[in-house]
CSV table of N, CA and C in Angstrom, one decimal:
chain,number,residue,atom,x,y,z
A,74,MET,N,-13.0,-24.1,-36.4
A,74,MET,CA,-12.2,-23.4,-35.5
A,74,MET,C,-12.6,-24.0,-34.5
A,75,LEU,N,-11.8,-23.8,-33.5
A,75,LEU,CA,-12.8,-23.8,-32.3
A,75,LEU,C,-13.0,-22.3,-31.5
A,76,PRO,N,-13.2,-22.1,-30.4
A,76,PRO,CA,-14.3,-20.7,-29.8
A,76,PRO,C,-13.2,-19.7,-28.9
A,77,MET,N,-12.2,-19.1,-28.8
A,77,MET,CA,-11.5,-18.7,-27.8
A,77,MET,C,-12.3,-18.2,-26.9
A,78,THR,N,-12.5,-19.3,-25.2
A,78,THR,CA,-13.1,-18.4,-24.2
A,78,THR,C,-11.2,-18.7,-23.8
A,79,LEU,N,-11.6,-17.3,-22.1
A,79,LEU,CA,-10.9,-17.1,-20.7
A,79,LEU,C,-11.5,-18.3,-19.9
A,80,THR,N,-10.5,-18.8,-19.8
A,80,THR,CA,-10.6,-19.2,-18.1
A,80,THR,C,-9.7,-19.1,-16.9
A,81,GLY,N,-10.1,-19.3,-16.3
A,81,GLY,CA,-10.3,-18.5,-15.1
A,81,GLY,C,-8.9,-18.5,-14.5
A,82,SER,N,-7.8,-19.6,-14.9
A,82,SER,CA,-6.6,-19.6,-14.1
A,82,SER,C,-6.2,-18.8,-15.8
A,83,ALA,N,-5.9,-18.8,-16.9
A,83,ALA,CA,-6.4,-17.4,-18.0
A,83,ALA,C,-6.2,-15.5,-17.0
A,84,ALA,N,-7.5,-15.3,-16.6
A,84,ALA,CA,-8.0,-14.1,-16.4
A,84,ALA,C,-7.5,-13.8,-14.9
A,85,ARG,N,-6.5,-14.7,-14.4
A,85,ARG,CA,-5.9,-14.3,-13.4
A,85,ARG,C,-5.1,-14.0,-13.4
A,86,LEU,N,-4.0,-14.9,-14.1
A,86,LEU,CA,-3.3,-14.2,-15.1
A,86,LEU,C,-3.1,-13.4,-15.8
A,87,LEU,N,-3.2,-12.8,-16.8
A,87,LEU,CA,-3.8,-11.0,-17.0
A,87,LEU,C,-4.3,-9.9,-15.9
A,88,VAL,N,-4.8,-10.0,-14.5
A,88,VAL,CA,-4.9,-9.4,-14.5
A,88,VAL,C,-4.1,-8.8,-12.9
A,89,GLY,N,-2.9,-10.0,-13.5
A,89,GLY,CA,-1.9,-9.6,-12.5
A,89,GLY,C,-0.3,-9.5,-13.3
A,90,VAL,N,-0.1,-10.2,-14.6
A,90,VAL,CA,0.7,-9.0,-15.5
A,90,VAL,C,0.3,-8.0,-15.8
A,91,VAL,N,-0.9,-7.0,-15.8
A,91,VAL,CA,-0.6,-6.3,-16.6
A,91,VAL,C,-0.3,-5.2,-15.5
A,92,PRO,N,-0.8,-4.7,-14.4
A,92,PRO,CA,-0.1,-4.1,-12.9
A,92,PRO,C,1.2,-4.1,-13.1
A,93,LEU,N,1.4,-5.7,-12.3
A,93,LEU,CA,3.1,-5.7,-13.1
A,93,LEU,C,3.9,-4.8,-13.7
A,94,THR,N,3.6,-5.3,-15.3
A,94,THR,CA,3.9,-4.1,-16.1
A,94,THR,C,4.4,-3.6,-16.0
A,95,VAL,N,3.2,-2.2,-15.1
A,95,VAL,CA,3.2,-1.2,-15.3
A,95,VAL,C,4.3,-1.0,-14.0
A,96,LEU,N,4.2,-1.5,-12.9
A,96,LEU,CA,5.2,-1.6,-11.6
A,96,LEU,C,6.6,-1.2,-12.1
A,97,LEU,N,7.2,-2.7,-12.9
A,97,LEU,CA,8.5,-3.2,-13.5
A,97,LEU,C,8.6,-1.7,-14.7
A,98,VAL,N,8.1,-0.9,-15.3
A,98,VAL,CA,8.1,0.0,-15.7
A,98,VAL,C,8.1,1.5,-15.5
A,99,LEU,N,7.9,1.9,-14.1
A,99,LEU,CA,8.1,2.9,-13.5
A,99,LEU,C,9.5,2.6,-12.7
A,100,PHE,N,9.8,0.9,-11.9
A,100,PHE,CA,10.3,1.1,-11.6
A,100,PHE,C,12.3,1.2,-12.8
A,101,GLY,N,12.2,1.1,-13.7
A,101,GLY,CA,13.4,1.1,-14.7
A,101,GLY,C,12.9,2.8,-15.2
A,102,VAL,N,12.0,3.3,-14.5
A,102,VAL,CA,12.0,5.3,-15.1
A,102,VAL,C,11.9,5.7,-13.7
A,103,LEU,N,11.9,5.8,-12.7
A,103,LEU,CA,12.9,5.6,-11.8
A,103,LEU,C,14.4,5.3,-11.1
A,104,ALA,N,14.5,4.9,-11.8
A,104,ALA,CA,16.3,4.2,-11.5
A,104,ALA,C,17.0,5.3,-13.3
A,105,LEU,N,16.1,5.3,-13.9
A,105,LEU,CA,17.4,6.3,-14.6
A,105,LEU,C,17.0,8.0,-15.1
A,106,LEU,N,16.2,7.5,-13.9
A,106,LEU,CA,15.6,9.2,-13.3
A,106,LEU,C,17.0,9.8,-12.8
A,107,ALA,N,17.0,8.5,-11.4
A,107,ALA,CA,17.6,8.6,-10.3
A,107,ALA,C,19.4,8.9,-11.3
A,108,LEU,N,19.3,8.1,-11.7
A,108,LEU,CA,21.5,8.2,-12.4
A,108,LEU,C,21.5,10.0,-13.2
A,109,ALA,N,20.2,10.9,-13.7
A,109,ALA,CA,20.0,11.7,-14.4
A,109,ALA,C,20.5,12.3,-13.5
A,110,LEU,N,20.1,11.9,-12.2
A,110,LEU,CA,19.7,13.6,-10.8
A,110,LEU,C,21.1,14.0,-9.6
A,111,PRO,N,21.0,14.7,-9.5
A,111,PRO,CA,22.2,14.9,-8.6
A,111,PRO,C,22.5,14.0,-7.2
A,112,THR,N,23.0,14.1,-6.0
A,112,THR,CA,23.2,12.9,-5.2
A,112,THR,C,22.1,13.3,-4.6
A,113,ASP,N,21.9,14.6,-4.2
A,113,ASP,CA,21.2,14.5,-2.7
A,113,ASP,C,19.7,14.4,-3.4
A,114,ARG,N,19.1,14.1,-4.5
A,114,ARG,CA,17.6,13.9,-4.8
A,114,ARG,C,18.7,12.6,-5.5
A,115,ARG,N,18.9,12.4,-6.0
A,115,ARG,CA,18.9,10.7,-6.3
A,115,ARG,C,18.5,10.1,-5.5
A,116,GLU,N,18.5,10.0,-4.2
A,116,GLU,CA,18.6,9.6,-2.5
A,116,GLU,C,17.0,9.7,-2.4
A,117,TYR,N,16.5,10.7,-2.4
A,117,TYR,CA,15.5,11.2,-2.4
A,117,TYR,C,14.5,10.0,-3.5
A,118,VAL,N,15.0,10.2,-4.5
A,118,VAL,CA,14.3,9.4,-5.6
A,118,VAL,C,14.4,7.6,-5.4
A,119,LEU,N,15.1,7.0,-4.9
A,119,LEU,CA,15.8,5.8,-4.6
A,119,LEU,C,15.0,5.5,-3.4
A,120,LYS,N,14.8,6.0,-2.6
A,120,LYS,CA,14.3,6.1,-1.5
A,120,LYS,C,12.7,5.3,-1.8
A,121,LEU,N,11.9,5.5,-2.8
A,121,LEU,CA,11.3,5.4,-3.5
A,121,LEU,C,10.8,4.1,-3.3
A,122,ALA,N,11.7,3.0,-4.1
A,122,ALA,CA,12.5,2.1,-4.8
A,122,ALA,C,11.3,1.0,-3.9
A,123,PRO,N,11.8,1.2,-2.8
A,123,PRO,CA,11.2,-0.3,-2.0
A,123,PRO,C,9.8,0.1,-2.0
A,124,HIS,N,9.1,0.7,-1.7
A,124,HIS,CA,7.7,1.0,-2.0
A,124,HIS,C,7.0,0.4,-3.8
A,125,ILE,N,8.0,1.0,-4.8
A,125,ILE,CA,7.9,-0.3,-6.3
A,125,ILE,C,7.9,-1.6,-5.5
A,126,VAL,N,9.0,-2.4,-4.9
A,126,VAL,CA,9.2,-3.3,-4.5
A,126,VAL,C,7.9,-4.5,-4.1
A,127,LYS,N,7.7,-3.6,-3.0
A,127,LYS,CA,6.9,-4.3,-2.0
A,127,LYS,C,5.3,-4.3,-3.1
A,128,ALA,N,5.1,-3.2,-3.8
A,128,ALA,CA,3.9,-3.1,-4.7
A,128,ALA,C,4.5,-4.7,-5.8
A,129,VAL,N,5.1,-4.5,-6.3
A,129,VAL,CA,5.3,-5.7,-7.1
A,129,VAL,C,5.4,-7.2,-6.5
A,130,GLU,N,5.6,-7.4,-5.0
A,130,GLU,CA,5.7,-8.7,-4.5
A,130,GLU,C,4.7,-9.0,-4.3
A,131,LYS,N,3.2,-8.1,-3.4
A,131,LYS,CA,2.0,-7.9,-3.0
A,131,LYS,C,1.2,-8.9,-4.5
A,132,ILE,N,1.9,-7.9,-5.2
A,132,ILE,CA,0.7,-8.4,-6.8
A,132,ILE,C,1.0,-9.7,-7.4
A,133,ALA,N,2.5,-10.2,-7.4
A,133,ALA,CA,2.8,-11.3,-8.0
A,133,ALA,C,2.7,-12.4,-6.1
A,134,GLY,N,2.5,-12.0,-4.9
A,134,GLY,CA,2.4,-13.3,-4.2
A,134,GLY,C,1.0,-14.0,-4.7
A,135,GLY,N,-0.1,-12.3,-4.3
A,135,GLY,CA,-1.4,-12.9,-4.5
A,135,GLY,C,-1.9,-13.7,-5.6
A,136,SER,N,-0.9,-13.4,-7.0
A,136,SER,CA,-1.9,-14.5,-8.1
A,136,SER,C,-1.4,-15.8,-7.7
A,137,ALA,N,-0.3,-15.8,-7.6
A,137,ALA,CA,0.8,-17.2,-7.3
A,137,ALA,C,-0.2,-17.9,-7.0
A,138,GLY,N,-0.5,-17.2,-5.4
A,138,GLY,CA,-0.5,-17.8,-4.7
A,138,GLY,C,-1.7,-18.9,-4.1
A,139,ARG,N,-2.9,-18.5,-5.5
A,139,ARG,CA,-4.4,-18.5,-5.5
A,139,ARG,C,-4.3,-20.2,-6.5
């Protein structure tokens, strides 16, 4: 049986996947929360969405560019 070793690209993939997954789950929770709130509060919650999108783009762009 071959030993399991973690290569450099596999480590970078793992480091990028975990934060992306957390941020995407957070984005989904924000969307569901916005649906359940009244209109004025919904607008406030949806203003947070671009910040999460920017974080996802930074993580995805940083790991894909290397």
